[in-house]
Amino acid sequence: MTTAIIGTGGLGSVIARHLASGGETLRLSSADKQSARTLAAKIGRAAVVAVDNRDALQGADAVVLALRFGVLKGVIEEITDLLNDKLVVVPSNPVSLDADGKVVRVLPAGQSSGEVVAEWLPAGARLVMAFGMMSAPLFESSSNRSPELAVLFYATDDDRADEEVGRLIRKAGFEPVKVGGLNQSGRLEVGGDLHDRVVGPAEARTLIGAA
Ligand SMILES: NC(=O)c1ccc[n+]([C@@H]2O[C@H](COP(=O)([O-])OP(=O)(O)OC[C@H]3O[C@@H](n4cnc5c(N)ncnc54)[C@H](OP(=O)(O)O)[C@@H]3O)[C@@H](O)[C@H]2O)c1
């Protein structure tokens, strides 16, 4: 199947390489296309560079928006009419850097990124917050863990999304576990209790229940 990845920076490139290793076909897009071209060249035949963000969606079964929180809304507006009934996977953490280079949260306490991003999407889009719960290096080193796969948590309000996002998470070399609805996505973010946790399925279920 085919997944569009918009944003091929630090995290998008790692997600893309792991999905391609799992057999997914990719359509890549980035701001100036250079990082998308470099990544496509590394991946080989499984990845093509789209002409632009809208073109990335052509023929794609799902789209991963691996974008900084500050540019996410604008890109969603650009592609909004193409998102009806589409699985939209968002790994973005609601953070930015302050003047001193310190990571700061950009949403009020108690408001999760999933709930905010859902407001930006058209009604027919099927949002899953996933793939952003670990730093890119940790994602890389935890993928295809043996003998037991590590868990990648996700949050969604869409009942039909479980199977599709589960398929992508498995292709990337992880075991999917749902943390709950979008109102739980804060647990996956930087500062959340599940962020950067590398656990197997049994411990994952205990952790979910513990909150
Ligand atoms: N990096 C991590 O370890 C990590 C871990 C967990 C979650 N996350 C989350 O993942 C998101 C991405 O982080 P990152 O570290 O990958 O950021 P990044 O390295 O800055 O990459 C951002 C990507 O977005 C692209 N982009 C910017 N504006 C665009 C536009 N208008 N249209 C299309 N593409 C555009 C950039 O294109 P160019 O390449 O052309 O500049 C770049 O490829 C963030 O929200 C972050 O919170 C990151």
Tab-separated table of C-alpha atoms and ligand atoms in Angstrom:
chain	number	residue	atom	x	y	z
A	1	MET	CA	0.000	0.000	0.000
A	2	THR	CA	1.026	3.617	-0.347
A	3	THR	CA	1.621	6.249	2.319
A	4	ALA	CA	2.298	9.933	1.729
A	5	ILE	CA	4.848	11.491	4.050
A	6	ILE	CA	4.809	15.269	4.177
A	7	GLY	CA	7.876	16.441	6.072
A	8	THR	CA	11.108	14.528	5.568
A	9	GLY	CA	13.247	16.024	8.332
A	10	GLY	CA	14.581	14.411	11.488
A	11	LEU	CA	11.512	12.331	12.267
A	12	GLY	CA	9.819	12.024	8.854
A	13	SER	CA	12.945	10.531	7.316
A	14	VAL	CA	13.207	7.865	10.045
A	15	ILE	CA	9.512	6.960	9.715
A	16	ALA	CA	9.876	6.783	5.930
A	17	ARG	CA	12.912	4.496	6.038
A	18	HIS	CA	11.257	2.110	8.461
A	19	LEU	CA	7.975	1.968	6.555
A	20	ALA	CA	9.865	1.340	3.328
A	21	SER	CA	11.838	-1.452	5.019
A	22	GLY	CA	8.504	-2.990	5.952
A	23	GLY	CA	7.359	-2.946	2.328
A	24	GLU	CA	5.319	0.272	2.140
A	25	THR	CA	5.407	2.409	-0.998
A	26	LEU	CA	5.967	6.099	-0.225
A	27	ARG	CA	5.208	9.489	-1.761
A	28	LEU	CA	7.434	12.124	-0.161
A	29	SER	CA	7.110	15.883	0.093
A	30	SER	CA	9.004	18.585	1.985
A	31	ALA	CA	9.207	22.375	1.949
A	32	ASP	CA	11.902	22.813	-0.686
A	33	LYS	CA	11.962	19.165	-1.861
A	34	GLN	CA	15.720	18.783	-1.334
A	35	SER	CA	15.407	16.659	1.816
A	36	ALA	CA	12.661	14.603	0.137
A	37	ARG	CA	14.921	13.991	-2.892
A	38	THR	CA	17.878	12.982	-0.732
A	39	LEU	CA	15.689	10.615	1.275
A	40	ALA	CA	14.070	9.088	-1.819
A	41	ALA	CA	17.518	8.432	-3.269
A	42	LYS	CA	18.513	6.611	-0.060
A	43	ILE	CA	15.334	4.530	0.043
A	44	GLY	CA	15.352	3.579	-3.620
A	45	ARG	CA	12.451	2.267	-5.667
A	46	ALA	CA	9.910	2.251	-2.840
A	47	ALA	CA	9.876	6.068	-2.623
A	48	VAL	CA	8.993	8.793	-5.104
A	49	VAL	CA	9.194	12.562	-4.612
A	50	ALA	CA	5.880	14.298	-5.157
A	51	VAL	CA	5.648	17.558	-7.083
A	52	ASP	CA	4.100	19.257	-4.045
A	53	ASN	CA	2.152	18.491	-0.869
A	54	ARG	CA	-1.115	17.965	-2.764
A	55	ASP	CA	0.524	15.665	-5.273
A	56	ALA	CA	1.863	13.544	-2.390
A	57	LEU	CA	-1.721	12.519	-1.587
A	58	GLN	CA	-2.427	11.153	-5.069
A	59	GLY	CA	-3.121	7.438	-4.766
A	60	ALA	CA	-2.055	7.383	-1.101
A	61	ASP	CA	-3.984	5.254	1.395
A	62	ALA	CA	-2.732	7.316	4.335
A	63	VAL	CA	-0.726	10.455	5.013
A	64	VAL	CA	1.825	11.125	7.749
A	65	LEU	CA	2.249	14.823	8.537
A	66	ALA	CA	5.765	14.841	10.032
A	67	LEU	CA	5.768	18.599	10.489
A	68	ARG	CA	6.582	21.017	13.260
A	69	PHE	CA	3.472	22.059	15.146
A	70	GLY	CA	3.765	25.651	13.894
A	71	VAL	CA	3.448	24.713	10.200
A	72	LEU	CA	0.925	21.910	10.596
A	73	LYS	CA	-2.233	24.051	10.326
A	74	GLY	CA	-1.072	25.753	7.124
A	75	VAL	CA	-0.235	22.462	5.411
A	76	ILE	CA	-3.580	20.965	6.481
A	77	GLU	CA	-5.329	23.963	4.889
A	78	GLU	CA	-3.366	23.380	1.686
A	79	ILE	CA	-4.490	19.730	1.369
A	80	THR	CA	-7.807	19.852	3.226
A	81	ASP	CA	-10.087	18.883	0.307
A	82	LEU	CA	-7.993	15.740	-0.279
A	83	LEU	CA	-8.407	14.400	3.261
A	84	ASN	CA	-11.969	13.100	3.156
A	85	ASP	CA	-11.994	9.506	4.495
A	86	LYS	CA	-8.185	9.545	4.592
A	87	LEU	CA	-6.132	8.179	7.495
A	88	VAL	CA	-4.155	11.181	8.755
A	89	VAL	CA	-1.271	10.281	11.058
A	90	VAL	CA	0.246	13.127	13.074
A	91	PRO	CA	3.421	12.687	15.157
A	92	SER	CA	3.790	16.404	15.973
A	93	ASN	CA	4.521	17.455	19.514
A	94	PRO	CA	3.065	20.845	20.491
A	95	VAL	CA	6.427	22.402	21.269
A	96	SER	CA	8.720	25.091	19.930
A	97	LEU	CA	11.995	26.715	20.978
A	98	ASP	CA	12.022	29.938	22.971
A	99	ALA	CA	14.568	32.739	22.531
A	100	ASP	CA	17.089	30.821	24.679
A	101	GLY	CA	16.682	27.635	22.628
A	102	LYS	CA	14.672	25.978	25.404
A	103	VAL	CA	11.833	23.608	24.413
A	104	VAL	CA	8.491	25.108	25.454
A	105	ARG	CA	4.956	23.737	25.130
A	106	VAL	CA	2.760	25.890	22.886
A	107	LEU	CA	-0.643	24.695	24.153
A	108	PRO	CA	-2.292	25.447	27.494
A	109	ALA	CA	-1.881	22.789	30.205
A	110	GLY	CA	-4.489	20.079	29.866
A	111	GLN	CA	-5.087	20.626	26.144
A	112	SER	CA	-3.752	17.751	24.024
A	113	SER	CA	-2.297	18.178	20.553
A	114	GLY	CA	-4.752	15.596	19.193
A	115	GLU	CA	-7.776	17.640	20.206
A	116	VAL	CA	-6.316	20.779	18.632
A	117	VAL	CA	-5.268	19.100	15.376
A	118	ALA	CA	-8.730	17.497	15.074
A	119	GLU	CA	-10.222	21.006	14.989
A	120	TRP	CA	-7.998	21.913	12.032
A	121	LEU	CA	-8.992	18.874	9.965
A	122	PRO	CA	-12.092	18.536	7.770
A	123	ALA	CA	-14.912	16.399	9.203
A	124	GLY	CA	-14.195	13.355	7.007
A	125	ALA	CA	-10.496	13.028	7.905
A	126	ARG	CA	-9.619	10.154	10.236
A	127	LEU	CA	-6.982	11.394	12.662
A	128	VAL	CA	-4.521	9.243	14.570
A	129	MET	CA	-1.833	10.750	16.789
A	130	ALA	CA	1.077	8.332	16.396
A	131	PHE	CA	4.790	7.971	15.624
A	132	GLY	CA	5.755	11.014	17.738
A	133	MET	CA	6.050	9.376	21.149
A	134	MET	CA	9.815	8.720	20.864
A	135	SER	CA	12.778	10.772	19.753
A	136	ALA	CA	13.951	9.803	16.279
A	137	PRO	CA	17.129	8.057	17.568
A	138	LEU	CA	15.109	6.065	20.120
A	139	PHE	CA	12.571	5.129	17.437
A	140	GLU	CA	15.433	3.937	15.274
A	141	SER	CA	17.077	1.825	17.983
A	142	SER	CA	13.778	0.372	19.292
A	143	SER	CA	12.365	-0.706	15.936
A	144	ASN	CA	12.239	-4.458	15.237
A	145	ARG	CA	13.320	-5.205	18.790
A	146	SER	CA	13.848	-8.883	19.544
A	147	PRO	CA	12.641	-11.205	21.016
A	148	GLU	CA	9.638	-8.982	21.790
A	149	LEU	CA	8.646	-5.988	19.660
A	150	ALA	CA	8.541	-2.635	21.436
A	151	VAL	CA	5.194	-0.845	21.593
A	152	LEU	CA	4.259	2.268	19.693
A	153	PHE	CA	1.251	3.863	21.373
A	154	TYR	CA	-1.350	5.751	19.369
A	155	ALA	CA	-4.495	7.756	20.122
A	156	THR	CA	-7.590	8.103	17.967
A	157	ASP	CA	-11.340	8.699	18.147
A	158	ASP	CA	-11.861	6.805	14.876
A	159	ASP	CA	-12.862	3.170	15.370
A	160	ARG	CA	-11.961	2.253	11.797
A	161	ALA	CA	-8.435	3.626	12.145
A	162	ASP	CA	-7.127	0.873	14.435
A	163	GLU	CA	-6.521	-1.669	11.722
A	164	GLU	CA	-4.922	0.812	9.325
A	165	VAL	CA	-2.604	2.493	11.806
A	166	GLY	CA	-1.802	-0.914	13.282
A	167	ARG	CA	-0.661	-2.026	9.858
A	168	LEU	CA	1.667	0.994	9.540
A	169	ILE	CA	3.058	0.616	13.048
A	170	ARG	CA	3.822	-3.071	12.439
A	171	LYS	CA	5.491	-2.231	9.125
A	172	ALA	CA	7.743	0.171	10.996
A	173	GLY	CA	8.783	-2.646	13.347
A	174	PHE	CA	6.634	-1.987	16.432
A	175	GLU	CA	3.611	-3.455	18.189
A	176	PRO	CA	0.596	-1.082	18.121
A	177	VAL	CA	-1.233	-0.313	21.383
A	178	LYS	CA	-4.043	2.219	21.630
A	179	VAL	CA	-3.758	4.564	24.589
A	180	GLY	CA	-7.299	5.852	24.110
A	181	GLY	CA	-9.086	8.672	22.308
A	182	LEU	CA	-7.555	11.927	21.128
A	183	ASN	CA	-8.024	13.396	24.597
A	184	GLN	CA	-5.325	10.945	25.740
A	185	SER	CA	-2.753	11.995	23.144
A	186	GLY	CA	-1.067	14.298	25.660
A	187	ARG	CA	0.327	11.176	27.309
A	188	LEU	CA	2.397	10.523	24.177
A	189	GLU	CA	3.776	14.041	23.847
A	190	VAL	CA	7.035	15.447	25.166
A	191	GLY	CA	6.385	15.696	28.915
A	192	GLY	CA	3.693	12.989	28.820
A	193	ASP	CA	4.065	9.877	30.979
A	194	LEU	CA	4.402	7.575	27.946
A	195	HIS	CA	6.830	9.709	25.963
A	196	ASP	CA	10.112	7.931	25.221
A	197	ARG	CA	8.927	4.798	27.059
A	198	VAL	CA	10.213	1.639	25.379
A	199	VAL	CA	8.102	-1.257	26.650
A	200	GLY	CA	6.588	-4.523	25.489
A	201	PRO	CA	2.822	-5.105	25.118
A	202	ALA	CA	2.168	-6.432	28.646
A	203	GLU	CA	3.863	-3.494	30.367
A	204	ALA	CA	2.199	-1.126	27.907
A	205	ARG	CA	-1.256	-2.302	28.968
A	206	THR	CA	-0.335	-1.927	32.631
A	207	LEU	CA	0.904	1.609	31.987
A	208	ILE	CA	-2.295	2.573	30.206
A	209	GLY	CA	-4.385	1.279	33.067
A	210	ALA	CA	-2.182	3.039	35.624
A	211	ALA	CA	-3.133	6.560	34.526
B	1	LIG	N1	12.841	14.698	15.552
B	1	LIG	C1	12.393	13.950	16.548
B	1	LIG	O1	13.159	13.262	17.256
B	1	LIG	C2	10.922	13.923	16.845
B	1	LIG	C3	10.420	12.920	17.705
B	1	LIG	C4	9.070	12.859	17.993
B	1	LIG	C5	8.208	13.785	17.422
B	1	LIG	N2	8.701	14.744	16.584
B	1	LIG	C6	7.761	15.701	15.995
B	1	LIG	O2	7.789	15.527	14.595
B	1	LIG	C7	7.596	16.783	13.945
B	1	LIG	C8	8.717	16.964	12.946
B	1	LIG	O3	9.923	17.068	13.672
B	1	LIG	P1	11.331	16.999	12.937
B	1	LIG	O4	12.345	16.900	13.995
B	1	LIG	O5	11.286	15.963	11.875
B	1	LIG	O6	11.393	18.444	12.257
B	1	LIG	P2	12.373	18.903	11.087
B	1	LIG	O7	13.618	18.094	11.093
B	1	LIG	O8	12.464	20.374	11.184
B	1	LIG	O9	11.572	18.520	9.752
B	1	LIG	C9	10.427	19.214	9.394
B	1	LIG	C10	10.092	18.849	7.973
B	1	LIG	O10	8.940	19.606	7.604
B	1	LIG	C11	9.145	20.083	6.278
B	1	LIG	N3	8.289	21.226	6.026
B	1	LIG	C12	8.304	22.443	6.628
B	1	LIG	N4	7.344	23.226	6.092
B	1	LIG	C13	6.719	22.472	5.141
B	1	LIG	C14	5.679	22.719	4.237
B	1	LIG	N5	5.031	23.899	4.197
B	1	LIG	N6	5.312	21.734	3.393
B	1	LIG	C15	5.941	20.529	3.410
B	1	LIG	N7	6.942	20.230	4.260
B	1	LIG	C16	7.331	21.219	5.102
B	1	LIG	C17	10.617	20.405	6.210
B	1	LIG	O11	10.980	20.484	4.855
B	1	LIG	P3	12.536	20.727	4.404
B	1	LIG	O12	13.216	19.421	4.713
B	1	LIG	O13	12.438	20.975	2.957
B	1	LIG	O14	13.025	21.869	5.230
B	1	LIG	C18	11.195	19.204	6.952
B	1	LIG	O15	11.354	18.118	6.059
B	1	LIG	C19	7.593	17.845	15.049
B	1	LIG	O16	6.281	18.258	15.307
B	1	LIG	C20	8.177	17.135	16.254
B	1	LIG	O17	7.584	17.600	17.463
B	1	LIG	C21	10.020	14.817	16.289
